[in-house]
CSV table of C-alpha atoms and ligand atoms in Angstrom, one decimal:
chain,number,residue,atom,x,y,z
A,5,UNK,CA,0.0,0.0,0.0
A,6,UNK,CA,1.6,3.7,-0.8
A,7,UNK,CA,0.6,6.7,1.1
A,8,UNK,CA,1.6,8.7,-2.3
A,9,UNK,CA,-1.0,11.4,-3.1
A,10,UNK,CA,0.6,11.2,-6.6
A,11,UNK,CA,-1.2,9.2,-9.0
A,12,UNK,CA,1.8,8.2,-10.7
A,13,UNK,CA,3.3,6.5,-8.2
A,14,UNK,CA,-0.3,4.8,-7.1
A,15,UNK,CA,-0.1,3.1,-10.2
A,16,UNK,CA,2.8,1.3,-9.8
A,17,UNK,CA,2.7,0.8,-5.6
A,18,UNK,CA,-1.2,0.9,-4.9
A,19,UNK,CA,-3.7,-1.1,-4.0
A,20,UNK,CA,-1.7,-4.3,-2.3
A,21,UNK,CA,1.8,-4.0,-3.2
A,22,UNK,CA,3.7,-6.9,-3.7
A,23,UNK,CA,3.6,-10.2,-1.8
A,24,UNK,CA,4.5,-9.7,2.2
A,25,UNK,CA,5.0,-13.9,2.7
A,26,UNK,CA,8.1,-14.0,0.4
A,27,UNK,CA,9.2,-10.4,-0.7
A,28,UNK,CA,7.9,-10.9,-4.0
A,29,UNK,CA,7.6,-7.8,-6.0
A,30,UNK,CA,4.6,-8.6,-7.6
A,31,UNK,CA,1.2,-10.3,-6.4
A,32,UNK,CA,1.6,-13.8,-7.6
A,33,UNK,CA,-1.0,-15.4,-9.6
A,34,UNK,CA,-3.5,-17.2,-7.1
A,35,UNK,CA,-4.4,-19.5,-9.5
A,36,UNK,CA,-7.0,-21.5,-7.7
A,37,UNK,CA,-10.8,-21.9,-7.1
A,38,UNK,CA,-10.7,-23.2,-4.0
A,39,UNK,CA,-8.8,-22.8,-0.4
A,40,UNK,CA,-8.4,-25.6,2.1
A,41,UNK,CA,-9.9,-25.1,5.4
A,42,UNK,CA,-8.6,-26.4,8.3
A,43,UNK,CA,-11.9,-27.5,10.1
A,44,UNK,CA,-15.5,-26.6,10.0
A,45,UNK,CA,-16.0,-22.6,10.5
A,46,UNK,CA,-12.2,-22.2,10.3
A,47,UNK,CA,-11.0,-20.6,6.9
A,48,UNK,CA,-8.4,-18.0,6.0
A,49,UNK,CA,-10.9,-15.3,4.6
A,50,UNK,CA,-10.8,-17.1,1.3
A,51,UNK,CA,-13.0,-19.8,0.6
A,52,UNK,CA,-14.1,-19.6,-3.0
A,53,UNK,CA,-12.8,-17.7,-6.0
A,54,UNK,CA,-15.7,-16.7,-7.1
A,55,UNK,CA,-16.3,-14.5,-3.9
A,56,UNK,CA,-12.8,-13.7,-3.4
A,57,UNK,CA,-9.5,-14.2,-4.9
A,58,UNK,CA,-5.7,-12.7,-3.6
A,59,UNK,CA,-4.6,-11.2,-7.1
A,60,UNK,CA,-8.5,-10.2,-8.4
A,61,UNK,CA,-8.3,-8.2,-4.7
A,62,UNK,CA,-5.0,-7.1,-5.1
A,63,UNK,CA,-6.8,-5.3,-8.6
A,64,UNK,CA,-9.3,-4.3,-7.2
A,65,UNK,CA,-7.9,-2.8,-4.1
A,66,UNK,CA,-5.0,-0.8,-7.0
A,67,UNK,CA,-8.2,0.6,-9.2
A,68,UNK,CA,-10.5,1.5,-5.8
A,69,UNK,CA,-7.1,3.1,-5.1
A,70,UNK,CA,-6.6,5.1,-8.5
A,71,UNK,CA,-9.9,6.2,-8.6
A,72,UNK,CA,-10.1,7.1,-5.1
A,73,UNK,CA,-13.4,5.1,-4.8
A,74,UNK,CA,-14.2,2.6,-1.0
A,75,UNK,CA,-14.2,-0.4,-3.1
A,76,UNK,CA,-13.3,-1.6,-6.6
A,77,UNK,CA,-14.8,-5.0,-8.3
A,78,UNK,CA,-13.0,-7.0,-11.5
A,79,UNK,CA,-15.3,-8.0,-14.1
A,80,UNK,CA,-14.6,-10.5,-17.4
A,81,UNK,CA,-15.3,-7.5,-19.2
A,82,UNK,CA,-16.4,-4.2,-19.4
A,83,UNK,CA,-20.1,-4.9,-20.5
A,84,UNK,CA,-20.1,-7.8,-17.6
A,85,UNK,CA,-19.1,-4.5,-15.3
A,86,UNK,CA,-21.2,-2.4,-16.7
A,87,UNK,CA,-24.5,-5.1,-16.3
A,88,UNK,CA,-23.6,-6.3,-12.9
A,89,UNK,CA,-23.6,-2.0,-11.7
A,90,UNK,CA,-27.0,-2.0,-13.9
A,91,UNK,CA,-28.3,-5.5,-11.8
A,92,UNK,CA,-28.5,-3.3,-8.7
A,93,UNK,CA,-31.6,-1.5,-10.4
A,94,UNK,CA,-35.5,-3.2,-10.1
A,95,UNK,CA,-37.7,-3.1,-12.3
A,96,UNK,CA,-39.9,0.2,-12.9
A,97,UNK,CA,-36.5,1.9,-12.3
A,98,UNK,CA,-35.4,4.3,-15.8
A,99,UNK,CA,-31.7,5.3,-16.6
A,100,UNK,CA,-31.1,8.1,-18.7
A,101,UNK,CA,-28.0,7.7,-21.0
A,102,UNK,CA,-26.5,10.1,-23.4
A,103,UNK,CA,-26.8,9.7,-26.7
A,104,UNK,CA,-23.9,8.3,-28.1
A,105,UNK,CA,-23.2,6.1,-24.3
A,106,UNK,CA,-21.3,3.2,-25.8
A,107,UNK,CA,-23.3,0.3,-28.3
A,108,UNK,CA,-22.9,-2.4,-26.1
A,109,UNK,CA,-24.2,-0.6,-23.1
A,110,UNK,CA,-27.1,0.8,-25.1
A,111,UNK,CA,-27.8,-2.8,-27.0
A,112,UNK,CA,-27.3,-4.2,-23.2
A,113,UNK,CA,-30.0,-2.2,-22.2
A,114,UNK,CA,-32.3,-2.4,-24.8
A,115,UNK,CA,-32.4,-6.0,-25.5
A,116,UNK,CA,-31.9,-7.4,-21.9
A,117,UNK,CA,-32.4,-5.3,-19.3
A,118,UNK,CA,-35.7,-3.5,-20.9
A,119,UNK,CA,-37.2,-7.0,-20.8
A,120,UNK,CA,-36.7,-7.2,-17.1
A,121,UNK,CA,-38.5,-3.8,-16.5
A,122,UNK,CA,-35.3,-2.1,-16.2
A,123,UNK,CA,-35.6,1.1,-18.9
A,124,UNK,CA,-34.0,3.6,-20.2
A,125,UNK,CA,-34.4,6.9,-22.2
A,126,UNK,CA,-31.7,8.9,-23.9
A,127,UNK,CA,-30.8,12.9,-23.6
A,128,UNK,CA,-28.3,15.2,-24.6
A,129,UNK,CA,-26.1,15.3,-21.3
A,130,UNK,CA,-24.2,18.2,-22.8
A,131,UNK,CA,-27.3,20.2,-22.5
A,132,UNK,CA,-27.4,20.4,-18.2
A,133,UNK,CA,-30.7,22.6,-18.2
A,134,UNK,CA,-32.5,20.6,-20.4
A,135,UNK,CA,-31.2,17.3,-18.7
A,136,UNK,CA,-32.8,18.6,-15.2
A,137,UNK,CA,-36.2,18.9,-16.5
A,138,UNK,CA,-35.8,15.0,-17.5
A,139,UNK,CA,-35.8,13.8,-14.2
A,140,UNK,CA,-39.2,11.9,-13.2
A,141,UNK,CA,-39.4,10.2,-10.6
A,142,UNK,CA,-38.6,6.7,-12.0
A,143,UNK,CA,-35.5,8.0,-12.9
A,144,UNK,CA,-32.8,6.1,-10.8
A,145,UNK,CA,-29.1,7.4,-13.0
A,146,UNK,CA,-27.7,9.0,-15.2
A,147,UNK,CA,-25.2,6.8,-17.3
A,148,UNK,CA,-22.5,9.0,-19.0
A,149,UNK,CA,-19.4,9.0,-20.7
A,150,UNK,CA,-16.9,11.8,-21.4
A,151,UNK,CA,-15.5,12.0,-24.1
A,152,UNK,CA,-17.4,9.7,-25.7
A,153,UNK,CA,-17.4,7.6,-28.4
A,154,UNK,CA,-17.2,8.2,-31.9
A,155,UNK,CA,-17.5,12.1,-32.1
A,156,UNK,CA,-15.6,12.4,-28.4
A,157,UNK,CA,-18.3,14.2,-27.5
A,158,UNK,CA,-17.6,16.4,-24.1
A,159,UNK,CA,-20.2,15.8,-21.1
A,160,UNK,CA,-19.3,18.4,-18.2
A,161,UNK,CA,-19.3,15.6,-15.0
A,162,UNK,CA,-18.8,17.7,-12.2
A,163,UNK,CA,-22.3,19.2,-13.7
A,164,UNK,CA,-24.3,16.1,-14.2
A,165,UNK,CA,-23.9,14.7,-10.7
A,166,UNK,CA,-25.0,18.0,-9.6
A,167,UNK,CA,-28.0,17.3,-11.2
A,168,UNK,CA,-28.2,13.7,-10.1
A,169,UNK,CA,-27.4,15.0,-6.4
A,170,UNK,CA,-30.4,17.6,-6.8
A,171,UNK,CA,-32.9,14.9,-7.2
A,172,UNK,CA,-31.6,12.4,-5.5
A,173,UNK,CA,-30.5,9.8,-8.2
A,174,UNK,CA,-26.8,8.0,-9.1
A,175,UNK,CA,-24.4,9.1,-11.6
A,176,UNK,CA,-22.9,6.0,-13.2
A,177,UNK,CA,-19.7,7.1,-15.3
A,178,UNK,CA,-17.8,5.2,-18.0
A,179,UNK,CA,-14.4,6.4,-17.6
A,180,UNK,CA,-13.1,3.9,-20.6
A,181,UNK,CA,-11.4,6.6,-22.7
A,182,UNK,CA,-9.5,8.5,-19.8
A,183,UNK,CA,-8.9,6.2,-17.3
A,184,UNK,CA,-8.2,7.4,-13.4
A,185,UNK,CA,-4.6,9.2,-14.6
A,186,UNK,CA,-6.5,12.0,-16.9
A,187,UNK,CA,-10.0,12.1,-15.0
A,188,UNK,CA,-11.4,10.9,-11.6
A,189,UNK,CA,-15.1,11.2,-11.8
A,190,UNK,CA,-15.6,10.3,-8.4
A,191,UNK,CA,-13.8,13.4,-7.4
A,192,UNK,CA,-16.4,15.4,-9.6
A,193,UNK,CA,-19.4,13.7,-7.8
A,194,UNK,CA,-20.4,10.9,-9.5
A,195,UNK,CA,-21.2,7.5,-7.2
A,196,UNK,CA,-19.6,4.6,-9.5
A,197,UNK,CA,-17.2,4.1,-12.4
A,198,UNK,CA,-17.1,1.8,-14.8
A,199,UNK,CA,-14.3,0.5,-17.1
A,200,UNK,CA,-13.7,-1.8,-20.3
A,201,UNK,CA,-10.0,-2.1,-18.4
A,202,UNK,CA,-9.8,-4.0,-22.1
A,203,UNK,CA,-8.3,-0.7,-23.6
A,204,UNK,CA,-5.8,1.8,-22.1
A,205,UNK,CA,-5.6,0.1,-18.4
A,206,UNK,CA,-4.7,-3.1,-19.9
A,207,UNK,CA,-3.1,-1.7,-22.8
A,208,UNK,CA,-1.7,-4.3,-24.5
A,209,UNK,CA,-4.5,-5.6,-26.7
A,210,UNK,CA,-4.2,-9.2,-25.1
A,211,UNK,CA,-6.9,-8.9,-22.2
A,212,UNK,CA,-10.7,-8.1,-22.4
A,213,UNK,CA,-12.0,-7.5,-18.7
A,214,UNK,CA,-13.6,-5.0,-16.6
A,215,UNK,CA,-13.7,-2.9,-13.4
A,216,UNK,CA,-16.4,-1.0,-11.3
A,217,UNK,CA,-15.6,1.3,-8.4
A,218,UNK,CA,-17.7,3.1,-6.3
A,219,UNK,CA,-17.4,6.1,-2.9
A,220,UNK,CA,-20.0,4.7,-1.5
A,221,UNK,CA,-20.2,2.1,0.9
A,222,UNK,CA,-24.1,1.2,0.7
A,223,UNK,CA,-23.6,0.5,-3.1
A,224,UNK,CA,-20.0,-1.2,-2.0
A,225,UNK,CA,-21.9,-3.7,-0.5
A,226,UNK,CA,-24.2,-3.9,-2.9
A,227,UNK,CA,-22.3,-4.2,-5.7
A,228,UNK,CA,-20.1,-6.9,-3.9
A,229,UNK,CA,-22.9,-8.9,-3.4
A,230,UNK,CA,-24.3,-9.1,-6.9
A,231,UNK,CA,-20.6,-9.4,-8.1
A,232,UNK,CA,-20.4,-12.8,-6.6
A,233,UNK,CA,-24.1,-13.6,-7.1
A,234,UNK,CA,-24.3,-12.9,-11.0
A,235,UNK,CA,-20.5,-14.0,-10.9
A,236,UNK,CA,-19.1,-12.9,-14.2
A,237,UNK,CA,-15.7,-12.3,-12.2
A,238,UNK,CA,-12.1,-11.7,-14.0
A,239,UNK,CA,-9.6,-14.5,-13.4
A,240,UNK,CA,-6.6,-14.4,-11.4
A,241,UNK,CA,-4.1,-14.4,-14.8
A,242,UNK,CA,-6.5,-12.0,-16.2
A,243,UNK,CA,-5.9,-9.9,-12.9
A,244,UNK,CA,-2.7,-10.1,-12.9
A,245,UNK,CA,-2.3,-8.9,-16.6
A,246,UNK,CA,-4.5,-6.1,-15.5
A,247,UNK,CA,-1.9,-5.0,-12.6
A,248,UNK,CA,1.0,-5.4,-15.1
A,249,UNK,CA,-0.4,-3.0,-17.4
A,250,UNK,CA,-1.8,-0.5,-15.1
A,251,UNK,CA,2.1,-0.2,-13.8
A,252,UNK,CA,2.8,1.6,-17.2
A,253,UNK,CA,-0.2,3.4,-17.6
A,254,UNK,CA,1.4,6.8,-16.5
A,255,UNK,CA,4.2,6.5,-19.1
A,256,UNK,CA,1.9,5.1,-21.8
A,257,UNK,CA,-0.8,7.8,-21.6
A,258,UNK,CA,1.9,10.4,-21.6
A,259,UNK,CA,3.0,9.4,-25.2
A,260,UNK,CA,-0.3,8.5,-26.2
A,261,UNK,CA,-1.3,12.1,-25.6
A,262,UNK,CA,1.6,13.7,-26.8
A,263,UNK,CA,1.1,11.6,-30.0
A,264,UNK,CA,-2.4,12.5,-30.5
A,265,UNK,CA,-1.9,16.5,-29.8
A,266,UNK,CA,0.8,16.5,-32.3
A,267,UNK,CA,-1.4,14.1,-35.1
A,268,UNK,CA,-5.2,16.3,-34.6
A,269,UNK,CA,-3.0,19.5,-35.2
A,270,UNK,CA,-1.7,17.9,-38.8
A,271,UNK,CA,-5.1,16.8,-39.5
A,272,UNK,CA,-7.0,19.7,-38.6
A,273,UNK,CA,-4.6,21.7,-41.4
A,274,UNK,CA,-4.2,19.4,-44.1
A,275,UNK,CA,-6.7,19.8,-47.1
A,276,UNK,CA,-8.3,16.4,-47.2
A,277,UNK,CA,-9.5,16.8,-43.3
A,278,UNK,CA,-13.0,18.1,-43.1
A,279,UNK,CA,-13.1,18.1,-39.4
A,280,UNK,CA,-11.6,17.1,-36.7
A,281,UNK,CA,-13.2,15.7,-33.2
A,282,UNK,CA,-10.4,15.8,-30.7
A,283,UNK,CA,-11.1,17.7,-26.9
A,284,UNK,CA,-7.5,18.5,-26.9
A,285,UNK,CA,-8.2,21.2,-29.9
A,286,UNK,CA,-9.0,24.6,-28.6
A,287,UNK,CA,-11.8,24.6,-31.3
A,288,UNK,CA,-13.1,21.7,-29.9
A,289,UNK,CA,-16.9,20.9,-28.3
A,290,UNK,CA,-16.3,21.1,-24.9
A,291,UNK,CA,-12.5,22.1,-24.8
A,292,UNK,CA,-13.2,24.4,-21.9
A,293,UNK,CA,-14.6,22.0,-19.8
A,294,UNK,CA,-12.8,19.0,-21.0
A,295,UNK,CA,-10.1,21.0,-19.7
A,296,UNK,CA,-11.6,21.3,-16.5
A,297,UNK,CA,-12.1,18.3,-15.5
A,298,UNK,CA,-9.8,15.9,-17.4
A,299,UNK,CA,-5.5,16.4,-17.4
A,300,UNK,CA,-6.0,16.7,-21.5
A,301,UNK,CA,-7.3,15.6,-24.4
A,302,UNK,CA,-6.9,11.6,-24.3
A,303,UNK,CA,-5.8,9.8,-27.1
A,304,UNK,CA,-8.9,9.1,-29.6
A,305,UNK,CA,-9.1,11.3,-32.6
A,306,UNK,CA,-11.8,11.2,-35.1
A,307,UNK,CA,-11.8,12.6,-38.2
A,308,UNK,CA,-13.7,13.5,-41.6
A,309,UNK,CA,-12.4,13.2,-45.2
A,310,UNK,CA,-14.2,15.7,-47.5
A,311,UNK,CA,-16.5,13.1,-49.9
A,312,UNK,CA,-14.4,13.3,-52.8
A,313,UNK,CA,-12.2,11.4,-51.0
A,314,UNK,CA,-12.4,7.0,-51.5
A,315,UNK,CA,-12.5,6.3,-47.8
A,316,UNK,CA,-12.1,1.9,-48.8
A,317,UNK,CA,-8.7,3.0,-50.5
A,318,UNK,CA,-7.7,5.0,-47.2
A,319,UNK,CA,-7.8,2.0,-45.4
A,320,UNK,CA,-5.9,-0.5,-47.9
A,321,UNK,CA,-3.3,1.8,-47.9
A,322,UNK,CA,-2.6,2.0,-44.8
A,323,UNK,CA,0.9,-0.5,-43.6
A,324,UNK,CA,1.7,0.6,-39.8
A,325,UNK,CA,-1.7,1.1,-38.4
A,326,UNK,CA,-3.8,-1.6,-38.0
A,327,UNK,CA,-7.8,-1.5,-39.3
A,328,UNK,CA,-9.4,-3.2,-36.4
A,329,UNK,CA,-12.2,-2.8,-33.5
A,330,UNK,CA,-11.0,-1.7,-30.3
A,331,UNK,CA,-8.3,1.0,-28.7
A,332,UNK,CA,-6.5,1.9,-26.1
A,333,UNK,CA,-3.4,-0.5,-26.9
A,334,UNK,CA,0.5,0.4,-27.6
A,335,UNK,CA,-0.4,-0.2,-31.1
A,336,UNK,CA,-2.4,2.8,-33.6
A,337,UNK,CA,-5.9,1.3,-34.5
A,338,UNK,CA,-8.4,2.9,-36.5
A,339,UNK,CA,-12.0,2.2,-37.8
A,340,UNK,CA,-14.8,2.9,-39.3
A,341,UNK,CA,-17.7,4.0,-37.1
A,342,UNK,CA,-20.5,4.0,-39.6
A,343,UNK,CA,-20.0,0.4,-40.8
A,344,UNK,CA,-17.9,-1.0,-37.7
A,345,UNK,CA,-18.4,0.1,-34.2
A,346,UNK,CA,-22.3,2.0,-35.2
A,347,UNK,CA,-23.2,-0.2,-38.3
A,348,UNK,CA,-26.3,-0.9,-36.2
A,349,UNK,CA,-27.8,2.8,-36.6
A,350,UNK,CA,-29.8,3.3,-39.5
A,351,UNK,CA,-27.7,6.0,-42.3
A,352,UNK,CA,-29.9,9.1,-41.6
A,353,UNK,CA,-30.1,9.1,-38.0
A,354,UNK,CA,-26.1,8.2,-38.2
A,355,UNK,CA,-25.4,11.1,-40.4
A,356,UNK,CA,-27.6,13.3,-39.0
A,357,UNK,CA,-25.6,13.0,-35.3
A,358,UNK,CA,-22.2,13.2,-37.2
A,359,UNK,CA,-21.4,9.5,-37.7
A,360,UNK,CA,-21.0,10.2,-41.9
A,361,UNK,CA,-19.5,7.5,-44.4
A,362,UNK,CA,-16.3,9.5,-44.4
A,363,UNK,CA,-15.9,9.8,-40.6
A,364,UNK,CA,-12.3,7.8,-38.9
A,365,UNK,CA,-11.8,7.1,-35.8
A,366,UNK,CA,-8.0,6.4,-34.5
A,367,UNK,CA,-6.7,5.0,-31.7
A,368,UNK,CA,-3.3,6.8,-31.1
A,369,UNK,CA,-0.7,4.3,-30.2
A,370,UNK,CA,2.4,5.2,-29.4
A,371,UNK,CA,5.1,4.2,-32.0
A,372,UNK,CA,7.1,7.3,-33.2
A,373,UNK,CA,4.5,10.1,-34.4
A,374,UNK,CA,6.6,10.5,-37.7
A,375,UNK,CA,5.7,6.6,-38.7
A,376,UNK,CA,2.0,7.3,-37.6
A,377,UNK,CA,1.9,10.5,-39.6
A,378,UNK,CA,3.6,9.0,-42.7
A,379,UNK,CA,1.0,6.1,-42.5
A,380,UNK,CA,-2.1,8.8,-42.1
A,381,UNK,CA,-0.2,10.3,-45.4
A,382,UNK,CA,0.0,7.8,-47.4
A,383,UNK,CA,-3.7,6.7,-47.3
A,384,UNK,CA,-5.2,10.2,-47.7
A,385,UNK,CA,-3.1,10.1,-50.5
A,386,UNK,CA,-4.4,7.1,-51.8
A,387,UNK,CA,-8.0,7.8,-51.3
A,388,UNK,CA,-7.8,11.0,-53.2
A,389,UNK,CA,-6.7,8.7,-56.4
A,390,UNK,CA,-10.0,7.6,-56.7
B,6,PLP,C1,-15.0,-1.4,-25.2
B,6,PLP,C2,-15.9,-0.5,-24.4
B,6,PLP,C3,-16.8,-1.1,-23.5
B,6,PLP,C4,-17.1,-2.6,-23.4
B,6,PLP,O1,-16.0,-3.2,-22.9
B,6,PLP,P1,-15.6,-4.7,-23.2
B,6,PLP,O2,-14.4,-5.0,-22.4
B,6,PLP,O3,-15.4,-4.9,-24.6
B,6,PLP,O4,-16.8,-5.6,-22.7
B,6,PLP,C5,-17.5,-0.2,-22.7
B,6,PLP,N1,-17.4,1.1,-22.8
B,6,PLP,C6,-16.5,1.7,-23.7
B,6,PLP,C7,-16.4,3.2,-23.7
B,6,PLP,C8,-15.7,0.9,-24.5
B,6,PLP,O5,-14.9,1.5,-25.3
């Protein structure tokens, strides 16, 4: 455990630091389901891995600890994370989300949890007056994210749990695209965080779980209980991977950002670019507040080529970065919101909230920024062949 107020060091010595028994310098891998107990009534604290296992706790004691929440809770994924906080709702109970919350939580919502009397409705979260006057009384949360995804759309956090706070209702934050070492939400108000650790906290590409933290020990208890009652828990190797990565998520996010900054200023002047969605631009939506409330921008650019532009050739072109689904990893990805991640949304409404045929979205990994730049050349080049 570190007594460090400095997030940079939390990330390498919080949470449980180490093994006391032998010195080691990392938290072994419990890999076990079980633990012997020396007679009836007489167990070490673990008895099941399900409920409890030394390197899942050892996680979620480091991400309670980054995100300065009571408790944290280690999930296969982020969507089992995300349904397990969304389990501790009963039915009659609404959630409002913003409008471009994340497909799998929206899809999650409206294909499962709707049948169980669980609903939902879906506002502008940017729009804090309007929001208020949302509020009936079914209305149990708000479920937000900021930026979020594909237009990195700017939600002012500190504002929406003031909100939540006024009548008396959770704000449930999915801090995926930041991660506790550009923005704490639970510092601004809200009452859990929720993470596909799959991207930046892992950030390796070779893991897919998810964490939950919350301030508040009522719903600490809660969640632990439904944790180990719907039991869609991370393994120990999966932990461990988890606490590996996190180690380097300081130095990582520092290049990642750096990286992005300098690629969404040679987009935003180079001719093909139509626009350019990054919060770290000054001419961004919600620049001011992204400011305010995150360290910078983050890493995920999108962009718009101008239609002339053969958007299939941009892709085959490219060499370095990879055309897949996913982000946050070492590695550049981009894709292709309107027939990848939001193929699902019919082509008006898509192009009437942003999400047009020529729209890209990039992960910004951090290789050297010339290679990534080069590769972003060479296949605006080749798409202006066409
Ligand atoms: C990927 C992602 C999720 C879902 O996480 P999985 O680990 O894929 O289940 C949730 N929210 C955001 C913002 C994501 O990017």
């Amino acid at each position: 455990m570190s007594n460090s107020k400095y997030i940079e060091t939390k990330l390498i010595h919080g949470g449980i630091d180490g093994d006391s028994v032998t010195g080691a310098v990392n938290v072994p891998i419990y890999q076990t389901s079980t633990y012997k107990q020396a007679g009836l009534g007489e167990n070490t604290g673990w008895e099941y891995s399900r409920t409890g296992n030394p390197t899942r706790a050892a996680l979620e004691a480091l991400i309670a600890d980054l995100e300065g929440g009571v408790a944290g809770f280690a999930f296969g994924s982020g969507m089992a994370a995300t349904s397990t906080v969304l389990s501790l709702f009963k039915q009659g109970d609404r959630i409002i989300i913003s409008s471009n919350v994340y497909g799998g939580t929206f899809r999650v919502l409206d294909k499962v949890f709707k049948n169980l009397g669980v609903t939902y409705s879906i506002e502008d979260t940017t729009d804090l007056a309007t929001l208020d006057t949302k509020v009936t009384p079914d209305v149990k949360a708000f479920f937000i994210e900021s930026p979020a995804n594909p237009l990195l759309t700017v939600t002012d956090l500190a504002g929406v749990a003031a909100v939540a706070k006024k009548h008396g209702i959770l704000t449930i934050v999915d801090n995926t695209f930041m991660t506790p070492y550009l923005q704490r939400p639970l510092e601004l108000g809200a009452d859990i965080v929720v993470h596909s650790a799959t991207k930046y906290l892992g950030g390796h590409s070779d893991v897919v779980a998810g964490l939950a933290v919350t301030n508040n020990k009522e719903i600490a208890d809660r969640l632990a209980f439904n944790q180990n009652a719907v039991g869609a828990v991370l393994g120990p190797f999966d932990s461990f991977l988890l606490i590996r990565g996190i180690k380097t998520l300081g130095v990582r996010l520092d290049r990642h950002t750096e990286n992005a900054e300098r690629i969404a200023r040679y987009l935003e002047q180079h001719e093909a670019v139509k626009h350019v969605y990054y919060p770290g631009l000054p001419t961004a939506q919600g620049y001011e507040i992204n400011k305010k409330q995150a360290k910078n921008g983050g890493a995920m650019i999108s962009f718009e080529l101008y239609e002339n532009y053969d958007i299939k050739k941009f892709f085959k072109a490219l060499q370095l970065i990879s055309l897949a689904e996913s982000l946050g990893g070492v590695e550049s990805l981009v894709c292709h919101p309107a027939t990848m991640t939001h193929a699902s949304i019919p082509k008006e409404i898509r192009e009437k909230v942003g999400i047009t045929d020529g729209l890209i979205r990039l992960s910004v990994g951090i290789e050297k920024v010339d290679d990534i730049i080069l590769d972003l050349n060479a296949g605006i080049s080749a798409a202006k062949e066409a």
